[in-house]
XYZ file of C-alpha atoms in Angstrom:
692
model
C -8.262 -12.412 17.176
C -6.728 -12.810 13.744
C -3.094 -12.666 14.845
C -2.263 -16.342 14.264
C -2.576 -16.150 10.498
C -0.546 -12.967 10.172
C 2.167 -13.919 12.635
C 2.684 -16.990 10.479
C 1.974 -15.354 7.144
C 4.192 -12.248 7.297
C 7.704 -12.683 8.669
C 10.930 -14.562 8.517
C 14.211 -14.813 10.351
C 16.922 -12.231 9.737
C 20.233 -13.596 8.603
C 22.963 -12.790 11.110
C 24.890 -9.886 9.684
C 28.450 -10.723 8.797
C 31.022 -8.617 10.644
C 32.674 -5.984 8.560
C 35.267 -8.051 6.822
C 38.382 -6.672 5.233
C 38.780 -7.224 1.524
C 42.011 -8.674 0.234
C 41.985 -5.978 -2.464
C 43.331 -2.942 -0.639
C 41.854 -3.958 2.766
C 38.505 -2.254 2.135
C 35.648 -2.673 4.595
C 32.374 -3.936 3.165
C 34.005 -6.295 0.653
C 33.695 -10.069 0.902
C 35.065 -11.645 -2.297
C 35.545 -15.140 -0.860
C 32.076 -15.616 0.655
C 30.545 -18.841 -0.698
C 26.961 -17.813 -0.040
C 23.956 -18.596 -2.166
C 23.897 -14.967 -3.305
C 27.558 -15.034 -4.401
C 27.028 -18.308 -6.270
C 24.002 -16.785 -7.967
C 26.078 -13.756 -8.936
C 28.743 -16.056 -10.388
C 26.057 -17.763 -12.477
C 24.943 -14.331 -13.657
C 28.501 -13.500 -14.728
C 28.816 -16.765 -16.657
C 25.462 -16.181 -18.360
C 26.556 -12.689 -19.350
C 29.548 -14.139 -21.173
C 27.376 -16.676 -23.009
C 24.899 -13.972 -23.995
C 27.770 -11.806 -25.253
C 29.020 -14.678 -27.431
C 25.520 -15.341 -28.795
C 24.960 -11.646 -29.568
C 28.236 -11.491 -31.485
C 27.325 -14.602 -33.472
C 23.921 -13.145 -34.297
C 25.486 -9.860 -35.410
C 27.927 -11.705 -37.643
C 25.156 -13.818 -39.178
C 23.005 -10.753 -39.844
C 25.915 -8.957 -41.527
C 26.643 -12.012 -43.667
C 22.993 -12.220 -44.659
C 23.093 -8.614 -45.848
C 26.064 -9.089 -48.176
C 25.489 -12.677 -49.361
C 24.017 -13.062 -52.865
C 24.171 -16.845 -53.302
C 20.689 -18.305 -52.547
C 22.131 -21.441 -50.909
C 24.405 -19.399 -48.679
C 21.552 -17.103 -47.667
C 19.358 -20.091 -46.828
C 22.079 -21.632 -44.683
C 22.715 -18.330 -42.901
C 18.986 -17.954 -42.182
C 18.978 -21.430 -40.648
C 22.008 -20.672 -38.490
C 20.481 -17.343 -37.480
C 17.323 -19.088 -36.283
C 19.431 -21.423 -34.111
C 21.388 -18.491 -32.663
C 18.184 -16.594 -31.864
C 16.776 -19.686 -30.187
C 19.904 -20.091 -28.050
C 19.840 -16.400 -27.150
C 16.201 -16.631 -26.077
C 16.986 -19.637 -23.873
C 19.890 -17.777 -22.256
C 17.687 -14.755 -21.532
C 15.046 -17.039 -19.990
C 17.763 -18.556 -17.818
C 18.815 -15.054 -16.761
C 15.191 -14.265 -15.921
C 15.220 -17.349 -13.736
C 18.108 -15.868 -11.771
C 16.253 -12.561 -11.427
C 13.259 -14.328 -9.841
C 15.422 -16.504 -7.564
C 14.071 -14.523 -4.625
C 14.529 -17.358 -2.151
C 18.299 -16.943 -2.178
C 17.958 -13.354 -0.958
C 15.358 -14.065 1.708
C 15.827 -15.799 5.061
C 17.615 -19.085 5.592
C 14.788 -20.683 7.595
C 11.318 -21.587 6.429
C 8.690 -18.876 6.764
C 5.092 -18.547 5.640
C 5.404 -15.302 3.703
C 5.169 -13.841 0.228
C 8.759 -13.177 -0.946
C 10.004 -9.749 -1.947
C 11.949 -9.020 -5.147
C 15.589 -7.869 -4.915
C 17.722 -6.595 -7.784
C 20.873 -8.410 -8.877
C 24.166 -6.536 -9.100
C 25.469 -5.465 -12.486
C 28.635 -7.261 -13.587
C 31.636 -5.515 -15.131
C 35.032 -6.176 -16.711
C 38.405 -5.222 -15.275
C 39.751 -1.748 -16.040
C 43.443 -0.813 -15.892
C 43.800 2.843 -14.890
C 47.579 2.806 -14.506
C 48.789 3.592 -18.046
C 46.286 6.350 -18.796
C 46.535 8.095 -15.432
C 50.340 7.992 -15.313
C 50.583 9.512 -18.788
C 48.024 12.187 -17.920
C 49.851 13.096 -14.699
C 53.069 13.538 -16.661
C 51.421 15.453 -19.494
C 48.955 17.617 -17.587
C 50.372 18.032 -14.073
C 54.086 17.965 -14.965
C 54.792 15.288 -12.367
C 56.186 11.779 -12.645
C 53.237 9.404 -12.874
C 55.215 6.671 -11.125
C 55.121 8.699 -7.913
C 51.373 7.963 -7.881
C 51.525 4.189 -8.324
C 50.177 3.587 -4.802
C 47.221 5.930 -5.351
C 46.376 4.322 -8.687
C 46.625 0.879 -7.080
C 44.259 2.027 -4.295
C 41.751 3.191 -6.908
C 41.897 -0.105 -8.805
C 41.635 -2.117 -5.578
C 38.606 -0.081 -4.540
C 36.941 -0.778 -7.887
C 37.681 -4.486 -7.556
C 36.279 -4.522 -4.013
C 33.045 -2.946 -5.248
C 32.394 -6.004 -7.417
C 31.758 -8.107 -4.290
C 30.202 -5.823 -1.655
C 28.937 -7.340 1.579
C 25.179 -7.215 2.077
C 25.104 -4.675 4.888
C 25.700 -0.996 5.557
C 29.446 -1.504 5.121
C 28.836 -2.733 1.565
C 26.663 0.290 0.790
C 29.321 2.601 2.218
C 31.951 0.916 0.049
C 29.957 1.528 -3.149
C 29.176 5.127 -2.220
C 32.837 5.737 -1.378
C 33.843 4.562 -4.843
C 31.138 6.729 -6.417
C 32.440 9.820 -4.606
C 36.012 8.874 -5.489
C 34.967 8.700 -9.152
C 33.836 12.322 -8.843
C 37.357 13.276 -7.783
C 38.890 11.151 -10.563
C 36.611 12.765 -13.140
C 37.665 16.238 -12.053
C 41.355 15.331 -11.953
C 41.788 13.277 -15.122
C 38.845 13.619 -17.508
C 38.855 16.931 -19.418
C 35.626 17.673 -21.300
C 37.395 18.103 -24.645
C 38.972 14.680 -25.115
C 38.502 10.970 -24.567
C 40.950 9.306 -22.201
C 41.049 5.896 -23.879
C 39.627 3.966 -20.898
C 36.885 1.536 -21.927
C 34.286 0.739 -19.274
C 32.099 -2.328 -19.845
C 29.014 -3.166 -17.777
C 26.417 -5.870 -18.356
C 22.696 -5.135 -18.335
C 21.278 -6.780 -15.201
C 18.018 -7.699 -16.959
C 19.112 -8.740 -20.457
C 22.777 -9.596 -19.925
C 23.804 -7.525 -22.955
C 27.121 -5.676 -22.410
C 27.484 -1.919 -22.849
C 30.928 -0.376 -23.399
C 31.819 3.320 -23.426
C 34.893 5.503 -23.036
C 32.949 7.568 -20.580
C 33.305 7.694 -16.808
C 29.610 8.488 -16.464
C 28.756 4.883 -17.407
C 30.938 3.750 -14.510
C 29.304 6.189 -12.086
C 25.780 5.303 -13.172
C 26.456 1.563 -12.850
C 27.889 1.984 -9.352
C 24.766 3.924 -8.352
C 22.571 1.148 -9.777
C 24.461 -1.444 -7.738
C 24.046 0.720 -4.634
C 20.274 0.693 -5.109
C 20.351 -3.047 -5.853
C 22.304 -3.703 -2.653
C 19.700 -1.779 -0.639
C 16.998 -4.048 -2.092
C 18.954 -7.129 -1.030
C 19.336 -5.699 2.471
C 15.580 -5.031 2.591
C 14.652 -8.580 1.618
C 16.952 -9.928 4.348
C 15.404 -7.998 7.219
C 13.556 -9.887 9.953
C 9.920 -9.293 9.116
C 8.805 -10.986 12.350
C 9.960 -8.028 14.464
C 9.022 -4.369 14.464
C 12.669 -3.329 14.176
C 13.196 -5.666 11.235
C 10.162 -4.358 9.375
C 11.196 -0.751 9.995
C 14.644 -1.598 8.603
C 13.040 -3.187 5.543
C 10.886 -0.108 4.946
C 13.935 2.139 5.265
C 16.037 -0.044 2.929
C 13.419 -0.092 0.166
C 12.861 3.658 0.470
C 16.608 4.235 0.177
C 16.775 1.889 -2.802
C 14.012 3.906 -4.462
C 15.892 7.123 -3.644
C 19.154 5.931 -5.211
C 17.392 4.667 -8.348
C 15.393 7.888 -8.649
C 18.588 9.937 -8.246
C 20.142 7.826 -10.989
C 17.153 8.456 -13.257
C 17.206 12.227 -12.776
C 20.990 12.658 -12.904
C 22.035 10.340 -15.740
C 19.369 10.976 -18.349
C 20.849 9.260 -21.403
C 22.157 5.918 -20.185
C 22.931 3.369 -22.931
C 22.107 0.367 -20.705
C 18.418 -0.505 -20.782
C 18.190 -1.403 -17.092
C 19.184 2.210 -16.370
C 16.857 3.857 -18.900
C 14.409 6.414 -17.455
C 11.397 4.212 -18.243
C 12.875 1.138 -16.544
C 14.157 3.095 -13.548
C 10.693 4.611 -13.043
C 9.250 1.109 -12.840
C 11.965 -0.063 -10.452
C 11.309 2.938 -8.181
C 7.602 2.038 -8.128
C 8.479 -1.569 -7.310
C 10.675 -0.580 -4.362
C 8.023 1.768 -2.957
C 5.371 -0.928 -3.376
C 7.489 -3.359 -1.378
C 8.042 -0.699 1.275
C 4.270 -0.172 1.498
C 3.798 -3.931 1.796
C 6.219 -3.919 4.726
C 4.166 -1.128 6.358
C 1.079 -3.378 6.195
C 3.058 -6.235 7.749
C 4.274 -3.950 10.559
C 0.690 -2.945 11.406
C -0.456 -6.575 11.275
C 2.465 -7.976 13.270
C 1.073 -7.457 16.823
C -2.128 -9.230 15.793
C -5.379 -8.109 14.202
C -8.049 -7.784 16.884
C -11.664 -8.417 15.956
C -12.503 -4.807 16.764
C -14.341 -2.390 14.492
C -11.788 0.405 14.214
C -8.850 -1.995 13.980
C -10.464 -3.901 11.105
C -11.272 -0.655 9.259
C -7.633 0.402 9.536
C -6.233 -2.957 8.360
C -8.710 -3.174 5.471
C -7.669 0.245 4.163
C -3.955 -0.567 4.599
C -4.431 -3.754 2.565
C -6.307 -1.783 -0.091
C -3.380 0.661 -0.239
C -0.898 -2.166 -0.889
C -3.195 -3.640 -3.534
C -3.508 -0.228 -5.201
C 0.270 0.397 -5.457
C 0.847 -3.093 -6.853
C -1.952 -2.553 -9.352
C -0.241 0.653 -10.496
C 3.095 -1.182 -10.642
C 1.644 -3.942 -12.829
C 0.140 -1.343 -15.157
C 3.544 0.372 -15.481
C 5.244 -2.965 -16.168
C 2.747 -3.671 -18.952
C 3.610 -0.530 -20.892
C 5.844 -0.458 -23.975
C 8.860 -0.514 -24.010
C 9.281 -1.711 -20.413
C 7.323 -4.938 -20.838
C 9.710 -6.097 -23.568
C 12.610 -6.409 -21.103
C 11.076 -6.609 -17.636
C 11.086 -10.217 -16.362
C 7.670 -11.728 -16.981
C 7.751 -13.279 -13.514
C 8.100 -9.822 -11.930
C 5.037 -8.513 -13.745
C 3.124 -11.675 -12.816
C 4.085 -11.368 -9.144
C 2.960 -7.715 -9.114
C -0.417 -8.797 -10.514
C -0.656 -11.645 -7.980
C 0.020 -9.298 -5.065
C -2.437 -6.697 -6.353
C -5.272 -9.258 -6.326
C -4.092 -10.843 -3.067
C -4.121 -7.616 -1.067
C -7.368 -6.444 -2.622
C -8.833 -9.744 -1.471
C -7.535 -9.115 2.060
C -9.105 -5.635 2.058
C -12.517 -7.097 1.200
C -12.071 -9.965 3.659
C -11.408 -7.710 6.664
C -14.233 -5.402 5.630
C -16.533 -8.429 5.559
C -15.428 -9.513 9.044
C -16.069 -6.078 10.572
C -19.577 -6.029 9.061
C -20.595 -9.600 9.830
C -19.253 -9.728 13.396
C -20.234 -6.179 14.354
C -22.630 -5.798 17.286
C -24.167 -2.631 18.679
C -23.470 -2.788 22.401
C -24.418 -0.356 25.157
C -21.995 2.535 25.193
C -20.951 2.043 21.554
C -19.825 5.249 19.880
C -22.127 5.010 16.863
C -21.196 8.454 15.589
C -17.511 7.500 15.346
C -18.342 4.155 13.759
C -20.657 5.831 11.263
C -17.884 8.242 10.285
C -15.361 5.414 9.850
C -17.771 3.327 7.768
C -18.590 6.273 5.514
C -14.837 6.857 4.964
C -14.328 3.180 4.127
C -16.111 3.684 0.779
C -16.200 6.346 -1.878
C -19.952 5.932 -1.805
C -22.333 3.568 -0.031
C -24.287 1.015 -2.079
C -27.588 2.276 -3.414
C -30.295 2.342 -0.768
C -27.890 2.013 2.162
C -26.635 4.573 4.667
C -23.779 4.099 7.152
C -25.883 4.542 10.292
C -28.767 2.384 9.090
C -26.360 -0.358 8.024
C -24.693 -0.394 11.439
C -28.060 -0.769 13.194
C -29.540 -3.345 10.800
C -28.065 -6.828 11.316
C -29.496 -8.190 8.068
C -28.052 -5.354 5.937
C -24.635 -5.731 7.578
C -24.514 -9.484 6.972
C -25.623 -9.132 3.365
C -23.039 -6.405 2.665
C -20.383 -8.453 4.461
C -21.116 -11.531 2.355
C -20.896 -9.359 -0.749
C -17.393 -8.393 0.302
C -16.561 -12.057 0.861
C -17.668 -12.808 -2.707
C -15.337 -10.104 -4.033
C -12.545 -11.398 -1.806
C -12.952 -14.912 -3.217
C -12.951 -13.528 -6.763
C -9.663 -11.708 -6.135
C -8.176 -14.795 -4.470
C -9.155 -16.924 -7.435
C -7.530 -14.451 -9.817
C -4.308 -14.316 -7.796
C -4.035 -18.112 -7.721
C -4.769 -18.312 -11.455
C -2.183 -15.651 -12.321
C 0.449 -17.418 -10.234
C -0.287 -20.733 -11.958
C 0.248 -19.195 -15.416
C 3.882 -18.268 -14.675
C 6.341 -21.141 -14.601
C 8.743 -19.303 -12.298
C 6.030 -18.470 -9.748
C 4.746 -22.032 -9.767
C 8.148 -23.126 -8.513
C 7.959 -20.832 -5.440
C 6.293 -23.225 -3.052
C 5.750 -20.783 -0.201
C 3.901 -18.382 -2.515
C 1.472 -21.109 -3.570
C 0.847 -22.035 0.082
C 0.148 -18.444 1.138
C -2.279 -17.824 -1.723
C -4.145 -21.101 -1.217
C -4.369 -20.594 2.556
C -5.836 -17.107 2.144
C -8.307 -18.337 -0.475
C -9.402 -21.237 1.727
C -9.920 -18.939 4.719
C -12.269 -16.645 2.749
C -14.133 -19.639 1.334
C -14.696 -21.202 4.778
C -15.872 -17.867 6.221
C -18.391 -17.473 3.408
C -19.603 -21.075 3.838
C -20.358 -20.422 7.512
C -22.712 -17.547 6.611
C -24.021 -18.742 3.247
C -27.773 -18.821 2.637
C -29.780 -20.272 -0.219
C -31.036 -16.967 -1.572
C -27.644 -15.213 -1.567
C -27.407 -15.256 -5.351
C -30.594 -13.205 -5.563
C -30.120 -10.889 -2.585
C -26.411 -10.061 -2.596
C -25.394 -6.704 -4.037
C -22.118 -5.636 -5.627
C -19.774 -4.697 -2.810
C -18.119 -1.284 -3.318
C -14.352 -0.976 -3.448
C -12.493 -0.197 -0.238
C -10.800 3.209 -0.135
C -7.011 2.895 0.042
C -5.539 4.676 3.045
C -2.370 4.326 5.096
C -1.022 5.776 8.301
C 2.548 5.720 6.918
C 2.919 6.949 3.345
C 6.251 5.707 2.018
C 8.447 7.983 -0.069
C 11.900 7.949 -1.574
C 14.923 8.737 0.612
C 17.617 10.394 -1.478
C 21.223 9.273 -0.991
C 23.099 11.469 1.462
C 26.614 11.569 0.053
C 27.606 14.528 2.228
C 27.490 12.364 5.369
C 30.277 10.158 4.021
C 33.828 11.444 4.482
C 36.021 10.426 1.549
C 39.643 11.461 0.997
C 40.734 12.122 -2.558
C 43.359 9.518 -3.484
C 45.174 12.087 -5.615
C 45.125 15.017 -3.222
C 48.936 15.307 -3.568
C 48.271 16.910 -6.959
C 46.912 19.937 -5.111
C 43.564 21.544 -4.290
C 40.911 20.367 -6.725
C 39.578 23.889 -7.209
C 42.795 24.780 -9.077
C 44.550 21.561 -10.078
C 41.894 19.888 -12.190
C 41.625 18.527 -15.711
C 39.653 21.578 -16.830
C 42.478 24.046 -16.187
C 45.881 24.390 -17.806
C 49.138 26.012 -16.710
C 52.579 26.856 -17.937
C 55.338 24.350 -17.161
C 56.688 24.790 -13.600
C 59.244 27.614 -13.525
C 62.085 27.818 -11.041
C 62.470 31.282 -9.455
C 65.717 31.862 -7.544
C 65.733 35.066 -5.467
C 66.743 36.532 -2.151
C 64.946 38.679 0.377
C 66.645 42.068 0.404
C 66.767 43.415 3.966
C 63.912 41.084 4.884
C 61.692 42.371 2.052
C 60.505 39.671 -0.363
C 59.342 42.200 -2.944
C 55.825 40.764 -3.160
C 52.822 39.845 -1.055
C 50.730 36.684 -0.987
C 47.029 36.125 -1.318
C 44.458 33.347 -1.575
C 43.984 30.137 0.326
C 45.753 26.985 -0.821
C 47.490 27.225 -3.240
C 48.958 30.666 -2.537
C 49.415 33.251 -5.304
C 52.012 35.954 -5.800
C 50.416 39.397 -5.385
C 51.571 43.055 -5.587
C 54.917 42.158 -7.148
C 57.587 44.876 -7.135
C 58.849 44.928 -10.762
C 62.418 45.676 -9.571
C 62.655 43.037 -6.848
C 64.854 39.950 -7.085
C 61.900 37.594 -7.637
C 60.506 39.695 -10.485
C 63.853 39.829 -12.214
C 64.107 36.037 -11.901
C 60.798 35.630 -13.784
C 58.022 35.759 -11.185
C 54.697 37.319 -12.239
C 51.635 38.475 -10.393
C 49.049 35.689 -10.178
C 51.630 32.879 -10.189
C 50.726 29.904 -8.009
C 53.498 28.790 -5.657
C 53.829 24.995 -5.853
C 57.073 24.443 -3.923
C 59.777 26.249 -1.968
C 63.177 24.611 -1.586
C 61.606 21.266 -2.597
C 58.887 21.656 0.059
C 55.433 21.061 -1.472
C 53.358 24.207 -0.927
C 50.187 23.385 -2.860
C 48.217 22.773 0.365
C 49.843 25.492 2.523
C 48.021 28.662 3.546
C 49.301 32.254 3.190
C 50.621 32.387 6.758
C 52.352 29.020 6.400
C 54.030 29.994 3.113
C 55.102 33.374 4.483
C 56.573 31.711 7.570
C 58.468 29.283 5.367
C 59.862 32.080 3.173
C 61.016 34.157 6.126
C 62.731 31.163 7.659
C 65.479 31.382 5.010
C 66.467 34.912 5.988
C 68.677 36.466 3.303
C 69.752 33.107 1.851
C 68.893 32.319 -1.769
C 65.427 30.800 -2.144
C 64.377 28.477 -4.945
C 60.637 28.754 -5.542
C 58.695 26.895 -8.241
C 55.596 28.542 -9.682
C 53.039 27.900 -12.413
C 50.863 30.383 -14.293
C 47.277 29.713 -15.211
C 46.690 29.832 -18.965
C 43.622 31.370 -20.543
C 41.198 28.621 -21.551
C 40.624 30.040 -25.026
C 44.328 30.076 -25.863
C 45.195 26.666 -24.493
C 42.162 24.431 -24.877
C 41.184 25.571 -28.345
C 44.679 24.875 -29.650
C 44.344 21.260 -28.583
C 40.783 20.666 -29.725
C 41.836 19.507 -33.165
C 44.259 17.000 -31.675
C 41.668 15.288 -29.510
C 38.527 15.710 -31.597
C 38.323 12.021 -32.535
C 35.238 10.564 -30.870
C 34.554 13.774 -28.986
C 30.912 14.404 -28.202
C 29.545 17.514 -29.880
C 27.521 18.532 -26.827
C 30.612 19.435 -24.849
C 31.171 23.137 -24.347
C 34.397 24.887 -23.547
C 34.799 25.730 -19.903
C 35.840 29.289 -19.173
C 38.078 29.756 -16.187
C 36.917 32.085 -13.436
C 39.438 34.918 -13.238
C 39.654 36.952 -10.050
C 38.625 40.573 -10.296
C 42.132 41.621 -9.271
C 43.562 39.828 -12.309
C 41.291 41.434 -14.892
C 43.905 44.044 -15.666
C 46.273 41.238 -16.734
C 44.107 40.526 -19.766
C 45.246 43.766 -21.389
C 48.878 42.790 -21.147
C 50.465 41.223 -24.194
C 51.412 37.643 -23.382
C 54.476 36.325 -25.134
C 53.792 33.343 -27.350
C 55.020 30.200 -25.665
C 54.066 26.590 -26.105
C 51.653 25.383 -23.433
C 52.848 22.588 -21.229
C 50.552 20.161 -23.063
C 52.225 21.045 -26.372
C 55.660 20.849 -24.771
C 55.016 17.465 -23.195
C 53.390 16.080 -26.332
C 56.162 17.089 -28.711
C 59.268 16.789 -26.591
C 58.328 13.678 -24.655
C 55.881 11.985 -27.041
C 57.685 8.654 -26.931
C 58.478 8.929 -23.257
C 54.920 9.637 -22.192
C 53.547 6.874 -24.360
C 55.835 4.334 -22.762
C 55.181 2.877 -19.336
C 58.088 0.403 -19.181
C 60.941 0.075 -16.723
C 60.355 3.199 -14.644
C 61.188 2.654 -10.958
C 58.388 2.375 -8.417
C 58.546 5.209 -5.937
C 56.227 5.425 -2.959
C 55.233 8.943 -2.023
C 53.936 9.871 1.385
C 50.596 11.594 1.546
C 50.651 15.280 2.427
C 50.424 16.091 6.104
C 48.189 19.085 5.565
C 44.693 17.869 4.840
C 42.112 20.267 3.567
C 38.452 19.724 2.988
C 38.091 18.998 -0.689
C 35.312 20.484 -2.785
C 32.451 18.174 -3.556
C 32.704 16.432 -6.940
C 28.950 16.466 -7.426
C 28.881 19.925 -8.935
C 29.757 18.201 -12.218
C 26.810 15.836 -12.199
C 24.054 18.193 -13.155
C 25.907 19.695 -16.089
C 27.523 16.522 -17.391
C 24.691 14.051 -17.071
C 23.047 15.085 -20.320
C 26.230 14.257 -22.205
C 25.933 10.619 -21.275
């Protein structure tokens, strides 16, 4: 039985999950800003390092610019000297940041365990963003509503963003980040038209280099939140109890989900300015997460104990070879340009160490099954022959599976050959670990590697013979095979129910930043003998349809296709046809005040404003054409009177008012009682990601 080594070697105690705490910022579940854990302290150190790196980068940029314009030889010499000092300081800061990235012990268990640690990702840090001014002005300008009526919603959005900076390390923390990501989809549709910049600057720090990236683009915010979601999954995976089957299954699931989020980020946001989110780096991180998931699969198979039984040893040997193979591929990917220039050296070293370590285990267990194998009465030689033939790509020259199983001398010689290869891999893993300063400081890693090397050496010593150097052959490589092939698990946003903070503005399918309307018009009319003079159509919001040109509403200014936004100060943007009709009939023959808006043609409204907001506008944007219902196609032939769009009206008439955000009273508005299922905001991802 070989269970003692593995029960000690692969597992640790799961940290008790914190109950879902409520964040002080907006009372959000999954936020724990006051937790004084080792992880939070490490994240605080990361934030401080980011600020120091930012200062050093600015100093280096200034010195380089001065060197370009300076003509005095003495000044140039002094600048070169200062530049060398700044570069040296910057290199030391980046090495310190790398030290934080390899501080794997903080993310593992709190009790001692004899196990090789797994690598988690640190969360990206960000700066505060104030949405209030920009969103209030846009609500006034675009939606013709007082932005101060939405102060609570804007505060909820800012509190949610703040809460996402300190997510708890559990499913509640993941749900918090994904909720904010979905909410950003709503915000993008509501407030970020494709033809202008909104003036909001988002700043996020690269998790690997500490260099800040700033853009007036919401896609940077969305991509960074996705990255942190994947990073949080990795931290959950490293915290799982790898001494239980349930804990190992949770670890496998967490790493697969981390790989899925990072892969989704890579395929959706294709032009990210931050290097840790570049396609090349994300590909490597996905490989790393899948490799750690495959390592957890091996631990799950080994957890009950490894019996000294032929078929069991064949299975474990091939599982170990599979882990060694994926880590070998990971190390090769980490060694490619340009990834190797920014990937932590300790990560690449640990991938190389694990590749050799698990290859050594594959050869060790193959050696044990050959050396200790005995042909007993009733042995299924045909099955054993098949398994042995599948263990190799090809048998060594002069050997056949069946003859090897029957010949004790051939089995022992082949087994000792595998032990020699195992010791060679062990020696390489120990040497690679000793070359990296960060890995040398991980005491448990050194103990695991040395213990495995000593075990193979003692086993070989027990069976060593004087003529082994002359008689031993080169052992073939073990074929990698697994009973559980790990794969990415894509994020399932549809399973999370998120309410749009700004749903009072109306259904997102109509009231979005991409569409423009006339200013709200007040229509005062009466129902003559119970006849309104028009019919209604559509879902929410309801449109005027089949308008009698001689009815009271038509004379007051109503037009076919108008959207009804309110009736007698009752908000109708979320009401259905039957609900609006019931409300209209409730007034009998009394005068009715109805407010409507008309959808403007995109070519007449958006093109007129393109010159105003062309500063900094990306050239890859294309104008969005509004989908006009077939019943409204005849309206295109009608001559539309030239009127200023609401954007022009609000910009000219209230330019100073909209630019000012001072001294307006705070008014709390109740959320609408009618709740409709909002359209998914992810329809924008595929088309907008290439603009990023």
